[in-house]
Short mmCIF file of C-alpha atoms and ligand atoms in Angstrom, two decimals:
data_model
loop_
_atom_site.label_atom_id
_atom_site.label_comp_id
_atom_site.label_asym_id
_atom_site.label_seq_id
_atom_site.Cartn_x
_atom_site.Cartn_y
_atom_site.Cartn_z
CA MET A 1 -2.72 8.51 -23.32
CA ASN A 2 -3.55 8.55 -19.63
CA THR A 3 -4.75 5.23 -18.29
CA LEU A 4 -6.18 6.73 -15.10
CA ILE A 5 -8.72 8.89 -16.89
CA THR A 6 -9.46 6.59 -19.82
CA ALA A 7 -12.16 3.87 -19.83
CA PRO A 8 -12.50 1.48 -18.14
CA LEU A 9 -10.62 2.88 -15.12
CA PRO A 10 -12.73 5.93 -14.07
CA ALA A 11 -15.99 3.94 -13.79
CA LEU A 12 -14.24 1.04 -12.06
CA LEU A 13 -12.56 3.38 -9.54
CA ASP A 14 -15.83 5.24 -8.89
CA ARG A 15 -17.48 1.92 -8.08
CA LEU A 16 -14.64 0.72 -5.83
CA PHE A 17 -14.33 4.01 -3.94
CA ALA A 18 -18.13 4.05 -3.45
CA ASP A 19 -17.94 0.53 -1.95
CA ASP A 20 -15.11 1.71 0.28
CA GLU A 21 -17.13 4.71 1.45
CA ALA A 22 -20.17 2.53 2.14
CA SER A 23 -18.18 0.15 4.33
CA ARG A 24 -16.57 2.94 6.40
CA GLU A 25 -19.56 3.82 8.56
CA GLY A 26 -19.91 0.33 10.01
CA LEU A 27 -16.15 0.03 10.50
CA HIS A 28 -15.88 3.36 12.31
CA ALA A 29 -18.79 2.41 14.57
CA ARG A 30 -17.13 -0.92 15.46
CA MET A 31 -13.77 0.75 16.07
CA ALA A 32 -15.37 3.43 18.27
CA GLU A 33 -16.66 0.71 20.61
CA ILE A 34 -13.09 -0.38 21.36
CA PRO A 35 -11.35 1.56 24.18
CA ALA A 36 -8.66 3.92 22.80
CA GLY A 37 -5.71 2.15 24.44
CA GLN A 38 -6.83 -1.24 23.17
CA ARG A 39 -7.42 0.18 19.70
CA ALA A 40 -3.92 1.66 19.60
CA ALA A 41 -2.36 -1.62 20.74
CA MET A 42 -4.36 -3.50 18.07
CA MET A 43 -3.43 -1.14 15.25
CA SER A 44 0.27 -1.12 16.19
CA SER A 45 0.71 -4.80 16.98
CA LYS A 46 3.57 -6.73 15.40
CA THR A 47 1.99 -10.09 16.27
CA ASP A 48 -1.82 -9.92 16.44
CA TYR A 49 -2.56 -8.27 13.12
CA ARG A 50 -3.93 -11.31 11.31
CA ALA A 51 -7.16 -11.56 13.33
CA LEU A 52 -7.76 -7.83 12.99
CA TYR A 53 -7.51 -7.86 9.20
CA THR A 54 -9.45 -11.11 8.87
CA SER A 55 -12.30 -9.44 10.76
CA MET A 56 -12.23 -6.70 8.09
CA LYS A 57 -11.81 -8.96 5.08
CA HIS A 58 -15.01 -7.71 3.43
CA ALA A 59 -13.90 -4.07 3.56
CA PRO A 60 -11.73 -2.39 0.91
CA LEU A 61 -9.89 -0.21 3.49
CA ALA A 62 -8.54 1.79 0.57
CA VAL A 63 -6.21 4.75 0.62
CA SER A 64 -8.05 8.05 0.10
CA ARG A 65 -8.75 9.30 -3.41
CA ALA A 66 -6.16 12.03 -2.84
CA THR A 67 -3.50 9.54 -1.74
CA ALA A 68 -4.33 7.27 -4.67
CA THR A 69 -3.94 10.15 -7.12
CA LEU A 70 -0.73 11.19 -5.38
CA LEU A 71 0.63 7.65 -5.88
CA TYR A 72 -0.12 7.85 -9.60
CA MET A 73 1.50 11.29 -9.85
CA LEU A 74 4.62 10.30 -7.93
CA ALA A 75 5.10 7.14 -9.95
CA ARG A 76 4.70 9.09 -13.19
CA THR A 77 6.95 11.97 -12.14
CA MET A 78 9.82 9.71 -11.11
CA ASP A 79 9.29 7.39 -14.09
CA ALA A 80 8.96 4.42 -11.71
CA ARG A 81 9.47 0.97 -13.23
CA THR A 82 9.66 -1.20 -10.11
CA ILE A 83 7.09 -0.79 -7.37
CA ILE A 84 6.42 -2.80 -4.21
CA GLU A 85 3.11 -2.67 -2.36
CA PHE A 86 2.51 -3.99 1.16
CA GLY A 87 -1.28 -4.47 1.50
CA THR A 88 -3.29 -5.06 -1.68
CA SER A 89 -6.83 -5.44 -0.32
CA PHE A 90 -9.20 -5.03 -3.33
CA GLY A 91 -6.47 -3.35 -5.37
CA ILE A 92 -7.54 0.30 -5.43
CA SER A 93 -4.03 1.62 -4.78
CA THR A 94 -2.68 -1.18 -7.01
CA LEU A 95 -4.81 0.11 -9.89
CA HIS A 96 -3.30 3.60 -9.57
CA LEU A 97 0.25 2.28 -9.38
CA ALA A 98 -0.21 -0.13 -12.28
CA ALA A 99 -1.82 2.64 -14.38
CA ALA A 100 1.29 4.75 -13.78
CA LEU A 101 3.53 1.87 -14.87
CA ARG A 102 1.46 1.48 -18.04
CA ASP A 103 1.80 5.19 -18.81
CA ASN A 104 5.53 5.09 -18.02
CA GLY A 105 5.94 2.47 -20.73
CA GLY A 106 5.90 -0.69 -18.57
CA GLY A 107 7.39 -2.10 -15.39
CA ARG A 108 6.76 -4.46 -12.51
CA LEU A 109 4.50 -4.06 -9.50
CA ILE A 110 4.77 -6.66 -6.74
CA THR A 111 1.85 -6.53 -4.33
CA SER A 112 1.28 -8.57 -1.18
CA GLU A 113 -1.87 -9.67 0.63
CA PHE A 114 -2.66 -12.52 3.01
CA GLU A 115 -6.45 -12.73 2.56
CA PRO A 116 -7.12 -15.11 -0.37
CA SER A 117 -10.58 -13.65 -1.01
CA LYS A 118 -9.07 -10.18 -1.28
CA ILE A 119 -6.42 -11.38 -3.72
CA ALA A 120 -9.19 -12.85 -5.87
CA ARG A 121 -11.10 -9.56 -5.91
CA ALA A 122 -7.98 -7.53 -6.58
CA ARG A 123 -7.03 -9.86 -9.45
CA ALA A 124 -10.47 -9.40 -10.98
CA ASN A 125 -10.24 -5.61 -10.66
CA ILE A 126 -6.78 -5.48 -12.20
CA ALA A 127 -7.95 -7.76 -15.03
CA GLU A 128 -11.01 -5.55 -15.63
CA ALA A 129 -8.64 -2.58 -15.97
CA GLY A 130 -6.46 -4.49 -18.44
CA LEU A 131 -3.39 -4.16 -16.21
CA SER A 132 -2.74 -7.81 -15.26
CA ASP A 133 0.51 -8.00 -17.23
CA LEU A 134 2.07 -5.44 -14.86
CA VAL A 135 1.08 -6.90 -11.49
CA GLU A 136 2.54 -9.84 -9.58
CA PHE A 137 0.42 -10.95 -6.61
CA ARG A 138 2.18 -12.49 -3.63
CA GLU A 139 -0.26 -14.31 -1.40
CA GLY A 140 0.74 -14.82 2.24
CA ASP A 141 2.27 -12.79 5.03
CA ALA A 142 4.35 -10.01 3.51
CA LEU A 143 7.00 -10.61 6.18
CA GLU A 144 7.75 -13.74 4.14
CA THR A 145 6.57 -12.89 0.63
CA LEU A 146 8.46 -9.59 0.46
CA ALA A 147 11.62 -11.06 1.97
CA ARG A 148 12.66 -12.81 -1.26
CA ASP A 149 12.81 -12.59 -5.05
CA LEU A 150 12.88 -8.82 -5.16
CA PRO A 151 13.94 -6.70 -8.13
CA GLU A 152 17.58 -5.51 -8.08
CA GLN A 153 16.36 -1.97 -7.74
CA ILE A 154 13.13 -0.56 -6.30
CA ASP A 155 11.83 2.87 -7.31
CA LEU A 156 8.68 3.24 -5.21
CA VAL A 157 7.11 1.52 -2.20
CA LEU A 158 3.61 1.77 -0.75
CA LEU A 159 3.32 0.57 2.85
CA ASP A 160 -0.37 -0.05 3.62
CA GLY A 161 -0.60 -3.39 5.48
CA ALA A 162 -0.36 -3.98 9.25
CA LYS A 163 1.07 -0.73 10.62
CA GLY A 164 3.22 -2.39 13.31
CA LEU A 165 5.20 -4.18 10.58
CA TYR A 166 6.26 -1.06 8.65
CA PRO A 167 9.81 -1.09 10.13
CA GLU A 168 10.30 -4.78 9.30
CA ILE A 169 8.95 -4.49 5.75
CA LEU A 170 11.09 -1.42 5.10
CA ALA A 171 14.12 -3.29 6.44
CA SER A 172 13.52 -6.14 3.94
CA LEU A 173 13.36 -3.72 1.02
CA GLN A 174 15.92 -1.15 2.10
CA ASP A 175 19.02 -2.51 0.36
CA ARG A 176 17.16 -2.48 -2.97
CA LEU A 177 15.87 1.08 -2.76
CA ARG A 178 17.58 3.18 -5.37
CA PRO A 179 18.92 6.60 -4.37
CA GLY A 180 15.90 8.89 -4.59
CA ALA A 181 13.43 6.04 -4.15
CA LEU A 182 10.15 7.09 -2.52
CA VAL A 183 8.34 5.28 0.26
CA LEU A 184 4.76 6.30 0.97
CA ALA A 185 3.37 4.94 4.23
CA ASP A 186 -0.37 5.25 4.87
CA ASN A 187 -1.54 5.79 8.46
CA ALA A 188 2.08 5.67 9.61
CA ASP A 189 1.11 7.44 12.85
CA TRP A 190 0.33 3.98 14.22
CA SER A 191 4.04 3.11 14.07
CA VAL A 192 6.14 5.42 16.20
CA GLU A 193 9.14 3.20 15.46
CA TYR A 194 8.70 3.63 11.71
CA LEU A 195 8.37 7.42 11.94
CA ALA A 196 11.45 7.66 14.15
CA LYS A 197 13.44 5.73 11.56
CA VAL A 198 12.46 7.57 8.41
CA ARG A 199 12.56 10.98 10.08
CA SER A 200 16.18 10.53 11.12
CA PRO A 201 18.59 11.62 8.33
CA VAL A 202 21.33 9.40 9.81
CA GLU A 203 19.11 6.43 8.89
CA GLY A 204 19.31 7.47 5.25
CA TYR A 205 15.91 9.07 4.64
CA LEU A 206 14.34 12.47 4.22
CA SER A 207 10.74 12.38 5.35
CA ILE A 208 7.68 14.56 5.74
CA PRO A 209 4.10 14.05 6.84
CA PHE A 210 2.05 14.68 3.74
CA ALA A 211 -1.67 15.26 3.28
CA GLN A 212 -3.82 13.35 5.74
CA ASP A 213 -2.25 10.32 7.39
CA VAL A 214 0.58 9.89 4.89
CA GLU A 215 4.31 9.84 5.53
CA LEU A 216 6.35 10.43 2.38
CA SER A 217 10.01 9.48 2.61
CA MET A 218 12.91 9.53 0.18
CA ARG A 219 15.92 7.26 0.32
CA ILE A 220 19.02 9.41 0.34
CA GLY A 221 21.66 8.36 -2.17
C1 SAM B 301 -5.41 -0.84 4.38
S1 SAM B 301 -5.63 -2.31 3.47
C2 SAM B 301 -4.82 -1.99 1.94
C3 SAM B 301 -5.61 -1.09 1.01
C4 SAM B 301 -5.02 -0.98 -0.36
N1 SAM B 301 -3.63 -0.55 -0.32
C5 SAM B 301 -5.82 0.03 -1.18
O1 SAM B 301 -5.57 1.24 -1.06
O2 SAM B 301 -6.70 -0.39 -1.91
C6 SAM B 301 -4.47 -3.35 4.25
C7 SAM B 301 -4.45 -4.75 3.68
O3 SAM B 301 -3.22 -5.37 4.08
C8 SAM B 301 -3.45 -6.72 4.37
N2 SAM B 301 -2.37 -7.11 5.30
C9 SAM B 301 -2.17 -6.64 6.54
N3 SAM B 301 -1.05 -7.16 7.06
C10 SAM B 301 -0.53 -7.98 6.13
C11 SAM B 301 0.61 -8.82 6.09
N4 SAM B 301 1.45 -8.93 7.13
N5 SAM B 301 0.86 -9.52 4.95
C12 SAM B 301 0.01 -9.44 3.88
N6 SAM B 301 -1.09 -8.66 3.88
C13 SAM B 301 -1.36 -7.95 4.99
C14 SAM B 301 -4.85 -6.74 4.96
O4 SAM B 301 -5.46 -8.02 4.81
C15 SAM B 301 -5.56 -5.64 4.18
O5 SAM B 301 -6.27 -6.15 3.09
#
């Protein structure tokens, strides 16, 4: 049994990735109009992220297909049972992570998103895939929602919300990361502070840039 390649998931993912692709052109054009320095400040901000993401609330902003497949493979390989996701959007990465939990025999995926309309769409997508029993949605700013009621031990983390907050979200989760836990951060290049932390072995991580735009880090035991 492989949930990722068994109906209904392939058709659902094809549809969602196609929607993502379709929304990219307009987004790239809008982004290109913003001067580079201003764009960098916007993408890295620790305070002004809400307006930015609200302006993109109709876009899936999903991880790439390769990154999504990588998430499924990593979760399967390490037999992950507890997963935290920062940035749900329409739930494309969530679907891959929840599918891995299903195929691992069960588990708990906590995912966080502050756009109510996105939570509603993600919920519907997860329900359509028959994975609702594995996913807990936390609506609100992840700085708050991921600062409490966490599992004793965390196996895998996906960081994919506001890039400037990666250090703070990692700090909230860090004490729960089991030795060997993996943290995958998408577009981590926007957070120099985050990369400096996970790339320093004295901070307790081994880390490599992986594929396009991904930083893959392991918590050292
Ligand atoms: C890049 S998208 C996530 C895509 C998703 N992981 C996927 O692959 O399908 C980032 C999402 O994080 C949400 N977000 C950004 N900062 C957040 C925060 N501080 N708390 C909660 N959600 C946040 C945005 O609204 C947006 O939907």
